[in-house]
PDB file of C-alpha atoms in Angstrom:
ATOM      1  CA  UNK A  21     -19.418 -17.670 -17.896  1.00 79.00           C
ATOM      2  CA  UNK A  22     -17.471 -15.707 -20.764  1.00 88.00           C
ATOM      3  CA  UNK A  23     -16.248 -12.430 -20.000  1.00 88.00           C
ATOM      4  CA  UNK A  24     -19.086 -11.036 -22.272  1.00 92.00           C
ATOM      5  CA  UNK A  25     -22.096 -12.850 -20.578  1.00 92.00           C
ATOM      6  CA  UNK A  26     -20.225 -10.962 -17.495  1.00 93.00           C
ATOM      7  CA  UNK A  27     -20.901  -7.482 -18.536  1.00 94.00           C
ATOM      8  CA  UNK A  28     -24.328  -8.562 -20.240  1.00 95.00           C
ATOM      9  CA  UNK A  29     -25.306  -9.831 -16.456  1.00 95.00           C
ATOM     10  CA  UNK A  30     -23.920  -6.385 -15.297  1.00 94.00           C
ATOM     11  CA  UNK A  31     -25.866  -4.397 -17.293  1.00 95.00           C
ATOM     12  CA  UNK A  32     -29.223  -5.919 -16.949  1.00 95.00           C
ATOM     13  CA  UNK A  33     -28.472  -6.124 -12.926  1.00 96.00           C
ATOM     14  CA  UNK A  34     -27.569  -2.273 -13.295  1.00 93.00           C
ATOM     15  CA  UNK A  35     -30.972  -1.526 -15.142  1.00 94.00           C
ATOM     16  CA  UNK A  36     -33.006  -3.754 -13.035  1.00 95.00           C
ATOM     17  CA  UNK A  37     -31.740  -1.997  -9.850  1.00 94.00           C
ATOM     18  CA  UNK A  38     -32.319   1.340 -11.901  1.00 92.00           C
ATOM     19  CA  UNK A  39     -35.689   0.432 -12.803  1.00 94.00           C
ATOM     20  CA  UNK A  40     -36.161  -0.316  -8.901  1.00 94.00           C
ATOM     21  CA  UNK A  41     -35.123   3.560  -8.045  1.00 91.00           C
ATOM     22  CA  UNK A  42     -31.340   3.249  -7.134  1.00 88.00           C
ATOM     23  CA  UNK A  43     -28.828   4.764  -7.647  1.00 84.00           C
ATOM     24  CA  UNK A  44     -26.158   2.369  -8.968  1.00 83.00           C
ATOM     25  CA  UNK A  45     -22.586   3.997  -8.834  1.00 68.00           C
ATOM     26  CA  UNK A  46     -19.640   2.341 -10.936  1.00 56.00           C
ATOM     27  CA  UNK A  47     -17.319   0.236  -8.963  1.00 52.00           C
ATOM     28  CA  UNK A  48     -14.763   1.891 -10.639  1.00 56.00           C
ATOM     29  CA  UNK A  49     -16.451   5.229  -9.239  1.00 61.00           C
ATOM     30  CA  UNK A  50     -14.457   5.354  -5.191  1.00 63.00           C
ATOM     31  CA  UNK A  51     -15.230   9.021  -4.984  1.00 62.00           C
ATOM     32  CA  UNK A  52     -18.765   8.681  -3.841  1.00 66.00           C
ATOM     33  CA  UNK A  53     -20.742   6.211  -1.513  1.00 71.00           C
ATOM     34  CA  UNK A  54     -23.958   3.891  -2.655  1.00 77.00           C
ATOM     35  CA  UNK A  55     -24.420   0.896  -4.446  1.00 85.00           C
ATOM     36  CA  UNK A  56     -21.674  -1.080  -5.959  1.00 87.00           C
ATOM     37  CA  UNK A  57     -21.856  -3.175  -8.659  1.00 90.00           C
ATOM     38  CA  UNK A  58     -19.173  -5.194 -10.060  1.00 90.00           C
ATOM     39  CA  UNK A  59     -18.530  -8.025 -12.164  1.00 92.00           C
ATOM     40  CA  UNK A  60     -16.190 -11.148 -11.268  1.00 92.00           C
ATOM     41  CA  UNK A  61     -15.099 -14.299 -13.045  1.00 90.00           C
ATOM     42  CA  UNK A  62     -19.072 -16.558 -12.917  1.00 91.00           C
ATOM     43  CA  UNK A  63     -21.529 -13.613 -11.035  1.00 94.00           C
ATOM     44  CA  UNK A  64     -22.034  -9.995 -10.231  1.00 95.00           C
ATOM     45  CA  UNK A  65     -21.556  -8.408  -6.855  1.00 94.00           C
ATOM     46  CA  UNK A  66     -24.199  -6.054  -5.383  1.00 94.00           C
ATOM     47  CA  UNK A  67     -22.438  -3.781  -2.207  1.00 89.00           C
ATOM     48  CA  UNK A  68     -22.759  -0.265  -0.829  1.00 83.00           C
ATOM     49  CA  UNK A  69     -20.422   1.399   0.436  1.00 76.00           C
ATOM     50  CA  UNK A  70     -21.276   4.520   3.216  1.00 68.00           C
ATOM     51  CA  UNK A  71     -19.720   7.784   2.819  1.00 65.00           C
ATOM     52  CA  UNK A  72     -17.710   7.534   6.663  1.00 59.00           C
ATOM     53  CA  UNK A  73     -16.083   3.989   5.111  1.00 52.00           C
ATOM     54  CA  UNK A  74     -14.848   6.109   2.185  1.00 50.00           C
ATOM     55  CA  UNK A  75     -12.776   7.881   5.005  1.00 51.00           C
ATOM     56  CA  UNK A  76     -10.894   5.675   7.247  1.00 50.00           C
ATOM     57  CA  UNK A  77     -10.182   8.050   9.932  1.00 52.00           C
ATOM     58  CA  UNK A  78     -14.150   8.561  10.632  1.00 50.00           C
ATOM     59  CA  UNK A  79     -15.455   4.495  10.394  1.00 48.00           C
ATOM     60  CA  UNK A  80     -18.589   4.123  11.920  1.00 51.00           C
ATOM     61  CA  UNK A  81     -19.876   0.981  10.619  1.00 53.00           C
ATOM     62  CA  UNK A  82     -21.505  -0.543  13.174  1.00 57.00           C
ATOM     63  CA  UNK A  83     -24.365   2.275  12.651  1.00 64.00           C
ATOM     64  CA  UNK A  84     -25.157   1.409   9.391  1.00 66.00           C
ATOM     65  CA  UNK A  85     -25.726  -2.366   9.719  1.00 74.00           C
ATOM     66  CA  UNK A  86     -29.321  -2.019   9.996  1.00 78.00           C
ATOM     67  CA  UNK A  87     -29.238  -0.251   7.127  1.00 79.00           C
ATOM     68  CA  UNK A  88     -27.493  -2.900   5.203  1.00 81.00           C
ATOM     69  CA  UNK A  89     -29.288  -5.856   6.261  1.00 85.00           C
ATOM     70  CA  UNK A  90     -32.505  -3.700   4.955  1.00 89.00           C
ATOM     71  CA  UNK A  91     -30.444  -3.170   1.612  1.00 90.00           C
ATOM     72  CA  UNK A  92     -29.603  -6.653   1.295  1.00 91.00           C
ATOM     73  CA  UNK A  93     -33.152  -7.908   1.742  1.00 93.00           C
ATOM     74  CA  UNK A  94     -34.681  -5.414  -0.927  1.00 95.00           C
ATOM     75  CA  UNK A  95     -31.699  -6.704  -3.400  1.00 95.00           C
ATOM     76  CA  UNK A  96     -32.017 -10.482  -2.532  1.00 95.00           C
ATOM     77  CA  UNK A  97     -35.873  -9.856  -3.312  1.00 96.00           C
ATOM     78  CA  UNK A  98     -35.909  -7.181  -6.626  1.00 97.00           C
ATOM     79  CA  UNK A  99     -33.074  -9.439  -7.796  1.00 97.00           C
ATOM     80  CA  UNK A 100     -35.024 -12.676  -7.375  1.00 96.00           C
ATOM     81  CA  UNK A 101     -38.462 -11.328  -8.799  1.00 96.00           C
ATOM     82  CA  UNK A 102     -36.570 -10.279 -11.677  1.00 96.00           C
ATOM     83  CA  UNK A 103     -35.523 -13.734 -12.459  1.00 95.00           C
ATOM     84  CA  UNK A 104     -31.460 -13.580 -11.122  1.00 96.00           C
ATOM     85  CA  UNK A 105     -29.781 -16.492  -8.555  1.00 96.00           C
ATOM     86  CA  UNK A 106     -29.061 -14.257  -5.242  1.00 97.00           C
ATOM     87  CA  UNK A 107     -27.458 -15.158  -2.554  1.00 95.00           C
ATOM     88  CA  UNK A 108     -25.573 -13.463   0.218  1.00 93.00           C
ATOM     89  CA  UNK A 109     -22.001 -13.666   0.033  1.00 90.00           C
ATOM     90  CA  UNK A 110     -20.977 -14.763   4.143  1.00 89.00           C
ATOM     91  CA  UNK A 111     -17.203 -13.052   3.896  1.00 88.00           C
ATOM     92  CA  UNK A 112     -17.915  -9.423   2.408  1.00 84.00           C
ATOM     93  CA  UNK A 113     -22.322  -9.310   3.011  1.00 86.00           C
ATOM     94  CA  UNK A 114     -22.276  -8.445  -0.578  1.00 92.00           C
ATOM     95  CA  UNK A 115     -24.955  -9.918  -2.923  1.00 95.00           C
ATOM     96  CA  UNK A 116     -23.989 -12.103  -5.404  1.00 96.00           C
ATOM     97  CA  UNK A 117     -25.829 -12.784  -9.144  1.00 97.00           C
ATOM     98  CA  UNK A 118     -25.929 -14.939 -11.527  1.00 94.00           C
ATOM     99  CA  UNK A 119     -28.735 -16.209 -14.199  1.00 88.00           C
ATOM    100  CA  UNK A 120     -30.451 -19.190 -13.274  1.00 83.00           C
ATOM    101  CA  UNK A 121     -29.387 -22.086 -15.008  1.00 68.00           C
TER     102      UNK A 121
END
Protein backbone atom coordinates (compact mmCIF):
# COMPACT_ATOMS: atom_id res chain seq x y z
CA UNK A 1 0.00 0.00 0.00
CA UNK A 2 1.23 3.72 -0.74
CA UNK A 3 1.51 5.96 2.04
CA UNK A 4 -1.67 7.75 0.69
CA UNK A 5 -4.00 4.63 0.44
CA UNK A 6 -2.65 4.53 4.27
CA UNK A 7 -4.30 7.61 5.48
CA UNK A 8 -7.34 7.07 2.97
CA UNK A 9 -7.81 3.52 4.99
CA UNK A 10 -7.41 5.68 8.20
CA UNK A 11 -9.89 7.94 7.56
CA UNK A 12 -12.68 5.80 6.38
CA UNK A 13 -11.78 3.30 9.50
CA UNK A 14 -12.00 6.61 11.70
CA UNK A 15 -15.53 7.51 10.20
CA UNK A 16 -16.80 4.06 10.16
CA UNK A 17 -15.98 3.66 13.91
CA UNK A 18 -17.53 7.29 14.25
CA UNK A 19 -20.54 6.38 12.48
CA UNK A 20 -20.67 3.27 14.99
CA UNK A 21 -20.73 5.85 18.17
CA UNK A 22 -16.99 5.94 19.28
CA UNK A 23 -15.02 7.98 20.19
CA UNK A 24 -11.83 7.67 18.11
CA UNK A 25 -8.85 9.64 19.76
CA UNK A 26 -5.62 10.42 17.57
CA UNK A 27 -2.75 8.17 18.18
CA UNK A 28 -0.81 11.06 18.28
CA UNK A 29 -3.32 12.25 21.14
CA UNK A 30 -1.33 10.28 24.67
CA UNK A 31 -3.09 12.69 26.95
CA UNK A 32 -6.35 10.88 27.09
CA UNK A 33 -7.49 7.12 27.09
CA UNK A 34 -9.96 5.35 24.29
CA UNK A 35 -9.61 4.15 21.00
CA UNK A 36 -6.47 4.28 19.04
CA UNK A 37 -6.13 4.38 15.64
CA UNK A 38 -3.03 4.39 13.73
CA UNK A 39 -1.69 3.77 10.47
CA UNK A 40 1.46 1.44 9.63
CA UNK A 41 3.34 0.48 6.49
CA UNK A 42 0.17 -2.22 4.60
CA UNK A 43 -2.96 -1.80 7.48
CA UNK A 44 -4.44 0.26 10.23
CA UNK A 45 -4.32 -0.56 13.90
CA UNK A 46 -7.48 -0.37 16.07
CA UNK A 47 -6.33 -0.26 20.20
CA UNK A 48 -7.58 1.41 23.36
CA UNK A 49 -5.77 2.40 25.72
CA UNK A 50 -7.38 2.77 29.65
CA UNK A 51 -6.82 5.81 31.57
CA UNK A 52 -4.71 3.69 34.72
CA UNK A 53 -2.20 2.42 31.61
CA UNK A 54 -1.69 6.12 30.81
CA UNK A 55 -0.12 6.15 34.40
CA UNK A 56 2.37 3.55 35.09
CA UNK A 57 2.47 3.80 38.74
CA UNK A 58 -1.46 2.80 38.98
CA UNK A 59 -1.58 -0.38 36.12
CA UNK A 60 -4.44 -2.35 36.60
CA UNK A 61 -4.83 -4.17 33.47
CA UNK A 62 -5.89 -7.29 34.28
CA UNK A 63 -9.44 -5.55 35.15
CA UNK A 64 -10.05 -4.33 31.97
CA UNK A 65 -9.53 -7.47 29.83
CA UNK A 66 -13.07 -8.24 29.71
CA UNK A 67 -13.57 -5.10 28.56
CA UNK A 68 -11.21 -5.45 25.72
CA UNK A 69 -12.07 -8.73 24.47
CA UNK A 70 -15.80 -7.07 24.27
CA UNK A 71 -14.07 -4.09 22.31
CA UNK A 72 -12.29 -6.28 20.07
CA UNK A 73 -15.33 -8.33 19.11
CA UNK A 74 -17.58 -5.17 18.31
CA UNK A 75 -14.43 -3.87 16.06
CA UNK A 76 -13.65 -7.29 14.39
CA UNK A 77 -17.55 -7.25 13.57
CA UNK A 78 -18.43 -3.19 12.61
CA UNK A 79 -15.11 -3.46 10.77
CA UNK A 80 -16.06 -6.59 8.82
CA UNK A 81 -19.78 -5.51 8.01
CA UNK A 82 -18.34 -2.48 6.70
CA UNK A 83 -16.39 -4.30 4.14
CA UNK A 84 -12.50 -4.06 5.90
CA UNK A 85 -10.00 -7.44 6.39
CA UNK A 86 -9.83 -7.69 10.44
CA UNK A 87 -7.96 -9.67 12.23
CA UNK A 88 -6.55 -9.70 15.71
CA UNK A 89 -3.07 -8.89 15.99
CA UNK A 90 -1.66 -12.04 18.68
CA UNK A 91 1.48 -9.73 20.11
CA UNK A 92 -0.27 -6.27 21.05
CA UNK A 93 -4.51 -7.61 20.91
CA UNK A 94 -4.82 -4.70 18.65
CA UNK A 95 -7.04 -4.96 15.52
CA UNK A 96 -5.58 -4.79 12.40
CA UNK A 97 -7.26 -3.38 8.80
CA UNK A 98 -6.82 -3.51 5.62
CA UNK A 99 -9.24 -3.44 2.33
CA UNK A 100 -10.02 -6.64 0.97
CA UNK A 101 -8.24 -7.44 -1.98
Amino acid sequence: MTSDSVEKLLADVCGTLARAGFDVASAADEGSPGLRVRGETDSVMVGWVTGSELHPESRAGAEYEGFRAALRSALLAILTQAGYAVQMDRETGDVRVRLLA
